[in-house]
Amino acid sequence: MFVDRVEIEVIAGNGGRGAATFRHEKYVPWGGPNGGDGGRGGSVILQVDPHLTTLLDFRYHRTYRGTRGGDGHSKDMFGRNGADLILKAPCGTLVYDVDTGNLLGDLTDPDERLVLAAGGRGGRGNTHFVSSTHQAPKFAEKGEPGEIRRIRLDLKLLADVGVIGYPNVGKSSLVAAISAARPKIADYPFTTLTPNLGLVSVGPLRSFVIADIPGLVENASEGCGLGHQFLRHIERTRLLVHVLDLSPTTGRESIQDFKIVNRELERYQSEPATHLNNLAGLPQVVALNKIDVAEDDRVRSIQKRLSDDGFQVFPISATTHQGLIALVYYLMDYLDDHPYIQPAADHVYLTVKDLPKRNLKDWSAAIEDRHRFRVSGQGIEKVVMMTDLDNREALSRLHRLFEKSGINRKLKDLGALDGDTVVIRDIEFEYYDENSDALEQ
Ligand SMILES: Nc1nc2c(ncn2[C@@H]2O[C@H](COP(=O)(O)OP(=O)(O)OP(=O)(O)O)[C@@H](O)[C@H]2O)c(=O)[nH]1
Ligand SMILES: [Mg+2]
């Protein structure tokens, strides 16, 4: 089965907890703090596996998690880092953030990697919280939560040459005759239901990848036949081979078919709109197939007609292999003369690392209800989630931070009264005026 679009959820591992421990030495009953940091949570990473040609594996499993980081220990021992989860995808996989619509990356090189969700940092042990006024902090940080993201994987196969044409004209037969691929071939339309890739070797050193897709019929853009859905897989090719059937038994007019297919290419809209090729603008060569059973006069007249229109035309037979060498060498030479140029991106490629840094100053406070306020902001939410709220010292440190960052002042301006509820993420705090020391007790 061929799957070229999936949506998954990726959840990176949380960082491990920092330790809040103290040295125990002989004759030193209460040594200094020695709590080690928690380990980093495992990230979820997508990596290209050049042997894959489909996203099928993602069909059966929708949520992927990195491992949690280990907790820190006493004696300054750090927790173990969580294992990264490496997911494999074929070359040509475009990665989108479902919620923002941003293109996060376009994986085109073998073994290329992209972090889909970064693991959380480990919580710091209590050694980090020593200050001149506070020599023995009895608290440590909890680990940073791992990133959670909804991701769409969108495969657009990478091939050098695309084979197009009306159904049953011999597209798959051509690919089978010149490459090692063994696509299904049969004497009825829509034998090919999903794209096939074949590697064509030209002499000992040169080769190119050819893609065979299902046939196109009139009004494919409106969903007739198999519609336009597979055309995206030839968007990244550099040239197309348009196959026409010249056998007398089809009862079809080859030039007519040629026009129909080209009209459908013009109607094709890349979705989502990308910087990739406009199919109608790709160079085309024409393969007049089945010449083993065609009338010579007809071959000559169609060849002349299309040559006059400026096309390179190759009379061939995928069955007897007549004319294939000339076609293959032409394609190879064309590709050598027209190297693939990564199109200028009209998208911002954002990797997780490029995402805006979480800023403690970047928060907002709003009234949710009469006695209920919400404070949001990635930085402040993260600090709250990493604070061990059961620990009084840790809590008072958090309270000082609310004070220092101006959050308390803002809440007061919004009309917060003692005893009101302040929500950060899903954690509720009780508001007290900054002059009150209720939280510091
Ligand atoms: N005589 C003759 N028959 C051919 C030649 N090439 C293909 N055929 C026959 O044409 C029929 C269709 O071939 P396919 O290769 O399946 O055609 P296709 O264009 O891939 O068809 P779809 O995938 O259905 O669009 C098969 O019966 C082939 O054996 C040829 O050069 N000569
Ligand atoms: Mg076919």
Short mmCIF file of C-alpha atoms and ligand atoms in Angstrom, two decimals:
data_model
loop_
_atom_site.label_atom_id
_atom_site.label_comp_id
_atom_site.label_asym_id
_atom_site.label_seq_id
_atom_site.Cartn_x
_atom_site.Cartn_y
_atom_site.Cartn_z
CA MET A 1 0.00 0.00 0.00
CA PHE A 2 1.16 3.50 -0.79
CA VAL A 3 0.57 6.29 1.74
CA ASP A 4 1.75 9.80 0.96
CA ARG A 5 0.11 11.94 3.62
CA VAL A 6 -0.22 11.32 7.35
CA GLU A 7 -0.79 13.26 10.51
CA ILE A 8 0.97 12.22 13.69
CA GLU A 9 1.48 13.50 17.19
CA VAL A 10 5.00 13.68 18.59
CA ILE A 11 5.71 14.01 22.28
CA ALA A 12 9.29 14.46 23.39
CA GLY A 13 10.41 13.13 26.76
CA ASN A 14 10.28 15.35 29.83
CA GLY A 15 13.54 16.22 31.49
CA GLY A 16 14.33 14.35 34.70
CA ARG A 17 14.03 16.01 38.11
CA GLY A 18 17.01 17.69 39.69
CA ALA A 19 17.97 16.32 43.10
CA ALA A 20 17.79 18.27 46.35
CA THR A 21 20.35 16.40 48.44
CA PHE A 22 23.18 17.24 50.83
CA ARG A 23 26.62 15.87 51.49
CA HIS A 24 26.99 13.45 54.33
CA GLU A 25 30.52 13.37 55.58
CA LYS A 26 31.91 11.90 58.71
CA TYR A 27 31.78 14.49 61.50
CA VAL A 28 29.99 16.90 59.13
CA PRO A 29 26.36 16.34 59.99
CA TRP A 30 24.93 18.82 57.52
CA GLY A 31 27.17 19.21 54.47
CA GLY A 32 26.59 21.44 51.47
CA PRO A 33 24.05 20.73 48.73
CA ASN A 34 25.10 18.12 46.18
CA GLY A 35 21.95 17.36 44.12
CA GLY A 36 22.74 16.48 40.52
CA ASP A 37 20.74 17.64 37.52
CA GLY A 38 18.06 15.58 35.84
CA GLY A 39 18.83 14.11 32.41
CA ARG A 40 17.53 15.58 29.15
CA GLY A 41 14.32 14.08 27.78
CA GLY A 42 14.58 12.15 24.53
CA SER A 43 13.64 14.06 21.37
CA VAL A 44 11.51 12.75 18.54
CA ILE A 45 13.57 12.96 15.34
CA LEU A 46 12.67 12.25 11.74
CA GLN A 47 15.41 10.75 9.60
CA VAL A 48 15.47 9.94 5.90
CA ASP A 49 15.73 6.28 5.01
CA PRO A 50 16.54 6.16 1.30
CA HIS A 51 15.08 2.66 1.02
CA LEU A 52 11.59 3.81 1.90
CA THR A 53 9.13 5.04 -0.72
CA THR A 54 5.98 5.39 1.36
CA LEU A 55 4.75 6.73 4.69
CA LEU A 56 2.83 3.52 5.23
CA ASP A 57 4.39 2.73 8.62
CA PHE A 58 2.89 5.89 10.10
CA ARG A 59 -0.58 4.68 9.19
CA TYR A 60 -0.81 2.23 12.05
CA HIS A 61 0.68 4.23 14.84
CA ARG A 62 -0.18 7.86 15.40
CA THR A 63 1.58 8.99 18.57
CA TYR A 64 5.34 8.89 19.08
CA ARG A 65 7.12 9.57 22.35
CA GLY A 66 10.69 10.22 23.37
CA THR A 67 11.88 8.72 26.66
CA ARG A 68 11.83 10.73 29.87
CA GLY A 69 15.19 11.87 31.24
CA GLY A 70 16.43 10.17 34.41
CA ASP A 71 16.31 12.01 37.75
CA GLY A 72 19.43 13.54 39.22
CA HIS A 73 20.99 11.95 42.29
CA SER A 74 22.98 12.91 45.29
CA LYS A 75 26.77 13.31 45.06
CA ASP A 76 26.27 15.57 42.04
CA MET A 77 25.27 12.64 39.87
CA PHE A 78 23.35 13.63 36.77
CA GLY A 79 20.34 11.70 35.56
CA ARG A 80 20.60 9.69 32.35
CA ASN A 81 19.50 11.40 29.15
CA GLY A 82 16.30 9.94 27.70
CA ALA A 83 16.70 8.01 24.45
CA ASP A 84 15.76 9.86 21.29
CA LEU A 85 13.08 8.26 19.17
CA ILE A 86 14.19 8.13 15.53
CA LEU A 87 11.40 7.84 12.98
CA LYS A 88 12.19 6.89 9.39
CA ALA A 89 10.69 8.58 6.36
CA PRO A 90 11.35 8.43 2.61
CA CYS A 91 13.34 11.00 0.65
CA GLY A 92 11.04 13.79 -0.40
CA THR A 93 9.08 14.07 2.84
CA LEU A 94 7.83 17.56 3.62
CA VAL A 95 7.18 18.23 7.29
CA TYR A 96 4.48 20.66 8.42
CA ASP A 97 3.39 21.86 11.83
CA VAL A 98 -0.35 21.20 11.74
CA ASP A 99 -1.26 23.99 14.15
CA THR A 100 0.73 26.81 12.55
CA GLY A 101 0.81 25.48 9.00
CA ASN A 102 4.57 26.20 8.91
CA LEU A 103 6.81 24.08 6.76
CA LEU A 104 9.37 22.76 9.23
CA GLY A 105 11.54 21.02 6.71
CA ASP A 106 11.90 19.23 3.42
CA LEU A 107 13.91 16.07 3.79
CA THR A 108 15.66 15.40 0.52
CA ASP A 109 19.06 13.95 1.39
CA PRO A 110 19.72 10.40 2.55
CA ASP A 111 20.12 10.32 6.33
CA GLU A 112 19.05 13.95 6.72
CA ARG A 113 17.45 14.59 10.12
CA LEU A 114 14.94 16.98 11.57
CA VAL A 115 13.96 17.36 15.22
CA LEU A 116 10.17 17.15 15.36
CA ALA A 117 9.91 17.69 19.10
CA ALA A 118 12.83 18.55 21.37
CA GLY A 119 13.23 16.75 24.67
CA GLY A 120 12.88 18.80 27.86
CA ARG A 121 15.96 20.02 29.67
CA GLY A 122 16.73 18.23 32.91
CA GLY A 123 15.76 20.05 36.10
CA ARG A 124 18.68 21.63 37.92
CA GLY A 125 19.83 20.14 41.20
CA ASN A 126 19.90 22.20 44.36
CA THR A 127 23.57 23.11 43.91
CA HIS A 128 22.41 25.63 41.31
CA PHE A 129 20.28 27.56 43.76
CA VAL A 130 22.98 28.36 46.27
CA SER A 131 23.37 32.09 46.76
CA SER A 132 25.14 34.31 49.21
CA THR A 133 22.01 34.52 51.29
CA HIS A 134 20.89 30.98 50.80
CA GLN A 135 23.60 28.38 51.37
CA ALA A 136 21.45 25.30 51.66
CA PRO A 137 18.52 25.30 49.24
CA LYS A 138 16.29 22.33 49.95
CA PHE A 139 14.66 22.31 46.57
CA ALA A 140 15.52 21.46 43.00
CA GLU A 141 13.82 21.98 39.66
CA LYS A 142 11.52 19.52 38.01
CA GLY A 143 12.43 18.62 34.44
CA GLU A 144 11.30 20.77 31.54
CA PRO A 145 8.34 19.20 29.73
CA GLY A 146 9.19 17.80 26.30
CA GLU A 147 7.72 19.53 23.27
CA ILE A 148 4.44 18.27 21.91
CA ARG A 149 3.57 18.90 18.30
CA ARG A 150 1.10 17.77 15.70
CA ILE A 151 2.93 17.07 12.48
CA ARG A 152 1.79 16.44 8.93
CA LEU A 153 4.11 14.43 6.73
CA ASP A 154 3.57 15.02 3.08
CA LEU A 155 5.51 12.88 0.65
CA LYS A 156 6.47 14.23 -2.73
CA LEU A 157 8.67 11.59 -4.27
CA LEU A 158 12.00 12.64 -5.66
CA ALA A 159 12.57 11.48 -9.21
CA ASP A 160 14.48 12.96 -12.13
CA VAL A 161 12.06 12.00 -14.87
CA GLY A 162 8.29 11.61 -14.71
CA VAL A 163 6.29 9.41 -17.07
CA ILE A 164 2.85 10.69 -17.97
CA GLY A 165 0.17 9.74 -20.43
CA TYR A 166 -3.33 8.46 -20.98
CA PRO A 167 -4.17 5.12 -19.30
CA ASN A 168 -2.97 1.89 -20.92
CA VAL A 169 -0.49 3.53 -23.30
CA GLY A 170 2.48 1.58 -21.89
CA LYS A 171 3.96 3.88 -19.25
CA SER A 172 4.70 1.08 -16.81
CA SER A 173 5.95 -1.14 -19.65
CA LEU A 174 8.46 1.57 -20.53
CA VAL A 175 9.66 1.91 -16.94
CA ALA A 176 9.96 -1.86 -16.64
CA ALA A 177 11.90 -2.07 -19.91
CA ILE A 178 14.53 0.50 -18.93
CA SER A 179 14.85 0.05 -15.16
CA ALA A 180 14.94 -2.70 -12.59
CA ALA A 181 11.47 -1.74 -11.35
CA ARG A 182 8.75 -4.34 -11.92
CA PRO A 183 5.48 -2.43 -11.94
CA LYS A 184 2.27 -4.22 -12.75
CA ILE A 185 1.47 -4.20 -16.48
CA ALA A 186 -1.85 -5.23 -17.98
CA ASP A 187 -4.09 -4.52 -20.90
CA TYR A 188 -6.65 -2.34 -19.16
CA PRO A 189 -6.73 1.25 -17.97
CA PHE A 190 -5.67 2.09 -14.42
CA THR A 191 -3.43 -0.88 -13.92
CA THR A 192 -1.08 1.43 -12.05
CA LEU A 193 -2.80 2.72 -8.93
CA THR A 194 0.11 4.33 -7.13
CA PRO A 195 3.48 5.74 -8.25
CA ASN A 196 6.44 3.46 -8.96
CA LEU A 197 10.05 4.52 -8.93
CA GLY A 198 12.70 2.89 -11.10
CA LEU A 199 16.45 3.41 -11.25
CA VAL A 200 17.71 3.61 -14.82
CA SER A 201 21.42 2.80 -15.22
CA VAL A 202 23.13 4.32 -18.22
CA GLY A 203 26.54 2.75 -18.74
CA PRO A 204 28.55 1.86 -15.67
CA LEU A 205 28.55 5.27 -14.01
CA ARG A 206 25.44 7.21 -14.80
CA SER A 207 21.89 6.72 -13.63
CA PHE A 208 18.62 8.51 -13.01
CA VAL A 209 15.37 7.86 -11.22
CA ILE A 210 12.18 7.59 -13.23
CA ALA A 211 8.66 7.79 -11.77
CA ASP A 212 5.66 6.05 -13.29
CA ILE A 213 2.28 7.37 -12.17
CA PRO A 214 -1.32 6.35 -12.88
CA GLY A 215 -2.74 7.46 -16.23
CA LEU A 216 -4.55 10.76 -16.65
CA VAL A 217 -7.96 11.14 -18.30
CA GLU A 218 -10.07 14.09 -19.32
CA ASN A 219 -11.26 16.07 -16.27
CA ALA A 220 -8.79 14.41 -13.93
CA SER A 221 -8.72 17.82 -12.26
CA GLU A 222 -12.35 17.26 -11.33
CA GLY A 223 -11.56 13.84 -9.95
CA CYS A 224 -12.18 11.67 -13.04
CA GLY A 225 -10.16 8.48 -13.18
CA LEU A 226 -7.68 8.55 -10.36
CA GLY A 227 -7.74 12.31 -10.53
CA HIS A 228 -4.82 14.56 -9.86
CA GLN A 229 -3.79 13.08 -6.58
CA PHE A 230 -0.57 11.48 -7.79
CA LEU A 231 0.69 14.35 -9.88
CA ARG A 232 2.39 15.80 -6.84
CA HIS A 233 4.91 12.99 -7.13
CA ILE A 234 6.26 14.31 -10.40
CA GLU A 235 6.40 17.93 -9.25
CA ARG A 236 10.06 17.62 -8.42
CA THR A 237 11.13 16.02 -11.68
CA ARG A 238 13.24 17.89 -14.20
CA LEU A 239 11.58 16.53 -17.30
CA LEU A 240 8.60 14.49 -18.38
CA VAL A 241 8.23 11.68 -20.87
CA HIS A 242 4.79 11.85 -22.39
CA VAL A 243 3.85 8.39 -23.71
CA LEU A 244 1.39 8.02 -26.61
CA ASP A 245 -0.13 4.74 -27.76
CA LEU A 246 0.19 4.24 -31.52
CA SER A 247 -1.28 0.77 -31.77
CA PRO A 248 -4.18 0.75 -34.25
CA THR A 249 -6.53 -1.15 -31.93
CA THR A 250 -7.16 1.58 -29.36
CA GLY A 251 -9.47 3.53 -31.65
CA ARG A 252 -8.16 6.67 -30.00
CA GLU A 253 -6.57 9.67 -31.62
CA SER A 254 -3.04 10.03 -30.19
CA ILE A 255 -2.76 13.77 -30.73
CA GLN A 256 -6.10 14.19 -29.00
CA ASP A 257 -4.86 12.20 -25.98
CA PHE A 258 -1.71 14.29 -25.96
CA LYS A 259 -3.78 17.46 -25.70
CA ILE A 260 -6.09 16.05 -23.03
CA VAL A 261 -3.21 15.06 -20.79
CA ASN A 262 -1.49 18.40 -21.24
CA ARG A 263 -4.67 20.26 -20.43
CA GLU A 264 -4.90 18.30 -17.19
CA LEU A 265 -1.31 19.24 -16.33
CA GLU A 266 -2.22 22.88 -16.78
CA ARG A 267 -5.19 22.51 -14.49
CA TYR A 268 -3.13 20.91 -11.78
CA GLN A 269 -2.65 23.02 -8.69
CA SER A 270 0.00 21.97 -6.24
CA GLU A 271 -1.58 21.50 -2.85
CA PRO A 272 -0.49 22.89 -0.50
CA ALA A 273 0.89 25.59 -2.78
CA THR A 274 4.64 25.26 -2.75
CA HIS A 275 7.67 26.52 -4.56
CA LEU A 276 7.81 23.24 -6.46
CA ASN A 277 7.39 22.82 -10.16
CA ASN A 278 4.50 23.96 -12.16
CA LEU A 279 3.90 20.77 -14.14
CA ALA A 280 2.73 22.36 -17.35
CA GLY A 281 5.99 24.32 -17.44
CA LEU A 282 8.23 21.23 -17.26
CA PRO A 283 9.99 20.23 -20.47
CA GLN A 284 8.43 17.20 -22.19
CA VAL A 285 9.70 14.66 -24.65
CA VAL A 286 7.25 12.41 -26.45
CA ALA A 287 7.57 8.62 -26.69
CA LEU A 288 5.44 7.15 -29.51
CA ASN A 289 4.94 3.67 -28.08
CA LYS A 290 3.90 0.30 -29.51
CA ILE A 291 5.54 0.96 -32.88
CA ASP A 292 5.94 -2.83 -33.20
CA VAL A 293 2.23 -2.97 -34.02
CA ALA A 294 1.74 0.54 -35.43
CA GLU A 295 1.45 1.58 -39.08
CA ASP A 296 4.66 3.29 -40.20
CA ASP A 297 2.83 6.11 -41.98
CA ARG A 298 0.93 6.98 -38.85
CA VAL A 299 4.10 6.96 -36.77
CA ARG A 300 5.80 9.26 -39.29
CA SER A 301 2.94 11.72 -39.52
CA ILE A 302 2.49 12.02 -35.74
CA GLN A 303 6.24 12.32 -35.30
CA LYS A 304 6.35 15.14 -37.86
CA ARG A 305 3.40 16.92 -36.35
CA LEU A 306 4.88 16.95 -32.85
CA SER A 307 8.42 17.74 -34.06
CA ASP A 308 7.01 20.74 -35.92
CA ASP A 309 5.55 21.87 -32.62
CA GLY A 310 9.06 21.76 -31.14
CA PHE A 311 8.96 18.44 -29.28
CA GLN A 312 11.71 15.82 -29.20
CA VAL A 313 9.97 12.66 -30.40
CA PHE A 314 11.11 9.05 -29.90
CA PRO A 315 9.30 6.21 -31.63
CA ILE A 316 9.72 3.20 -29.32
CA SER A 317 8.39 -0.18 -28.40
CA ALA A 318 8.46 -1.09 -24.73
CA THR A 319 7.82 -4.69 -25.82
CA THR A 320 10.58 -5.16 -28.42
CA HIS A 321 12.84 -2.47 -26.88
CA GLN A 322 13.13 -0.68 -30.21
CA GLY A 323 14.21 2.96 -29.80
CA LEU A 324 14.77 2.70 -26.04
CA ILE A 325 18.51 3.33 -26.11
CA ALA A 326 18.12 6.61 -27.97
CA LEU A 327 15.44 7.72 -25.52
CA VAL A 328 17.41 6.75 -22.41
CA TYR A 329 20.60 8.48 -23.59
CA TYR A 330 18.67 11.58 -24.48
CA LEU A 331 17.13 11.69 -20.98
CA MET A 332 20.47 11.08 -19.29
CA ASP A 333 22.26 13.77 -21.31
CA TYR A 334 19.46 16.21 -20.64
CA LEU A 335 19.72 15.59 -16.89
CA ASP A 336 23.50 15.97 -16.95
CA ASP A 337 23.10 19.32 -18.69
CA HIS A 338 20.36 20.48 -16.33
CA PRO A 339 21.42 19.72 -12.79
CA TYR A 340 18.80 19.86 -10.09
CA ILE A 341 18.68 23.26 -8.50
CA GLN A 342 16.96 23.44 -5.18
CA PRO A 343 14.20 25.97 -5.88
CA ALA A 344 14.41 29.21 -3.95
CA ALA A 345 12.18 28.71 -0.96
CA ASP A 346 9.16 30.92 -0.73
CA HIS A 347 8.50 29.28 2.61
CA VAL A 348 10.28 29.92 5.83
CA TYR A 349 11.97 26.72 6.85
CA LEU A 350 11.74 26.63 10.60
CA THR A 351 13.52 24.00 12.55
CA VAL A 352 12.60 23.49 16.14
CA LYS A 353 15.86 25.14 17.11
CA ASP A 354 14.86 28.31 15.27
CA LEU A 355 11.65 28.68 17.20
CA PRO A 356 11.51 31.85 19.27
CA LYS A 357 13.32 31.52 22.57
CA ARG A 358 11.06 31.32 25.54
CA ASN A 359 11.25 34.69 27.12
CA LEU A 360 10.40 35.34 30.75
CA LYS A 361 9.52 38.92 29.96
CA ASP A 362 7.05 37.86 27.32
CA TRP A 363 3.87 37.14 29.24
CA SER A 364 0.37 38.48 29.41
CA ALA A 365 -2.29 38.53 32.08
CA ALA A 366 -6.03 38.65 31.51
CA ILE A 367 -9.27 38.49 33.45
CA GLU A 368 -11.04 35.19 32.91
CA ASP A 369 -13.83 35.68 35.37
CA ARG A 370 -14.66 37.99 38.26
CA HIS A 371 -12.16 36.47 40.66
CA ARG A 372 -10.12 34.51 38.21
CA PHE A 373 -7.11 35.65 36.19
CA ARG A 374 -4.93 33.89 33.68
CA VAL A 375 -1.24 34.48 33.11
CA SER A 376 0.20 33.09 29.89
CA GLY A 377 3.58 33.09 28.22
CA GLN A 378 5.86 30.23 27.25
CA GLY A 379 8.68 31.28 29.59
CA ILE A 380 6.61 31.75 32.71
CA GLU A 381 4.57 28.62 32.04
CA LYS A 382 7.76 26.63 31.74
CA VAL A 383 9.14 27.95 35.02
CA VAL A 384 5.88 27.05 36.78
CA MET A 385 5.92 23.56 35.36
CA MET A 386 9.51 23.07 36.47
CA THR A 387 8.85 24.29 39.98
CA ASP A 388 8.33 21.73 42.68
CA LEU A 389 5.17 23.27 44.07
CA ASP A 390 5.12 21.02 47.13
CA ASN A 391 8.33 22.56 48.28
CA ARG A 392 7.90 25.76 50.22
CA GLU A 393 11.31 27.15 49.29
CA ALA A 394 10.75 26.51 45.62
CA LEU A 395 7.36 28.13 45.86
CA SER A 396 8.69 31.26 47.47
CA ARG A 397 11.33 31.51 44.75
CA LEU A 398 8.50 31.39 42.22
CA HIS A 399 6.65 34.05 44.14
CA ARG A 400 9.68 36.34 44.03
CA LEU A 401 9.81 35.80 40.30
CA PHE A 402 6.15 36.86 39.93
CA GLU A 403 7.08 39.95 41.89
CA LYS A 404 10.23 40.73 39.92
CA SER A 405 8.70 40.18 36.51
CA GLY A 406 5.83 42.57 37.28
CA ILE A 407 3.14 39.90 37.15
CA ASN A 408 1.86 40.72 40.64
CA ARG A 409 1.68 44.41 39.81
CA LYS A 410 -0.25 43.71 36.62
CA LEU A 411 -2.72 41.47 38.45
CA LYS A 412 -3.29 44.20 40.99
CA ASP A 413 -3.93 46.69 38.18
CA LEU A 414 -6.46 44.29 36.71
CA GLY A 415 -8.28 44.39 40.02
CA ALA A 416 -7.15 41.16 41.66
CA LEU A 417 -8.08 40.93 45.33
CA ASP A 418 -6.59 38.76 48.03
CA GLY A 419 -7.87 35.23 47.68
CA ASP A 420 -8.59 35.48 43.92
CA THR A 421 -7.44 32.68 41.65
CA VAL A 422 -4.55 33.06 39.23
CA VAL A 423 -4.18 30.30 36.64
CA ILE A 424 -0.96 29.50 34.85
CA ARG A 425 -1.34 26.57 32.47
CA ASP A 426 -3.48 24.21 34.54
CA ILE A 427 -2.09 25.25 37.90
CA GLU A 428 -4.08 27.50 40.19
CA PHE A 429 -2.49 29.93 42.61
CA GLU A 430 -4.15 32.11 45.17
CA TYR A 431 -3.46 35.79 44.76
CA TYR A 432 -2.18 37.87 47.64
CA ASP A 433 -1.13 41.44 47.53
CA GLU A 434 2.63 41.81 47.20
CA ASN A 435 2.79 43.38 50.66
CA SER A 436 1.29 40.29 52.10
CA ASP A 437 3.85 37.61 52.94
CA ALA A 438 1.31 34.80 52.90
CA LEU A 439 3.20 32.81 50.26
CA GLU A 440 6.52 33.41 51.92
CA GLN A 441 5.55 31.81 55.19
N1 LIG B 1 2.44 -4.34 -28.65
C1 LIG B 1 2.84 -3.63 -27.65
N2 LIG B 1 2.15 -3.62 -26.50
C2 LIG B 1 2.60 -2.87 -25.49
C3 LIG B 1 3.77 -2.08 -25.60
N3 LIG B 1 3.94 -1.44 -24.44
C4 LIG B 1 2.93 -1.81 -23.61
N4 LIG B 1 2.11 -2.66 -24.26
C5 LIG B 1 0.90 -3.26 -23.70
O1 LIG B 1 -0.01 -2.25 -23.35
C6 LIG B 1 -0.79 -2.63 -22.21
C7 LIG B 1 -0.72 -1.56 -21.18
O2 LIG B 1 0.58 -1.45 -20.67
P1 LIG B 1 0.93 -0.75 -19.30
O3 LIG B 1 2.41 -0.62 -19.27
O4 LIG B 1 0.25 -1.42 -18.19
O5 LIG B 1 0.27 0.67 -19.56
P2 LIG B 1 0.16 1.92 -18.59
O6 LIG B 1 0.27 3.14 -19.40
O7 LIG B 1 1.13 1.78 -17.48
O8 LIG B 1 -1.31 1.76 -18.07
P3 LIG B 1 -2.01 2.35 -16.75
O9 LIG B 1 -1.11 2.08 -15.62
O10 LIG B 1 -3.26 1.60 -16.66
O11 LIG B 1 -2.20 3.79 -17.02
C8 LIG B 1 -0.20 -3.96 -21.74
O12 LIG B 1 -1.01 -4.98 -22.22
C9 LIG B 1 1.16 -3.99 -22.39
O13 LIG B 1 1.63 -5.30 -22.63
C10 LIG B 1 4.48 -2.12 -26.85
O14 LIG B 1 5.51 -1.47 -27.05
N5 LIG B 1 3.97 -2.89 -27.81
MG MG B 2 0.84 1.67 -15.53
#
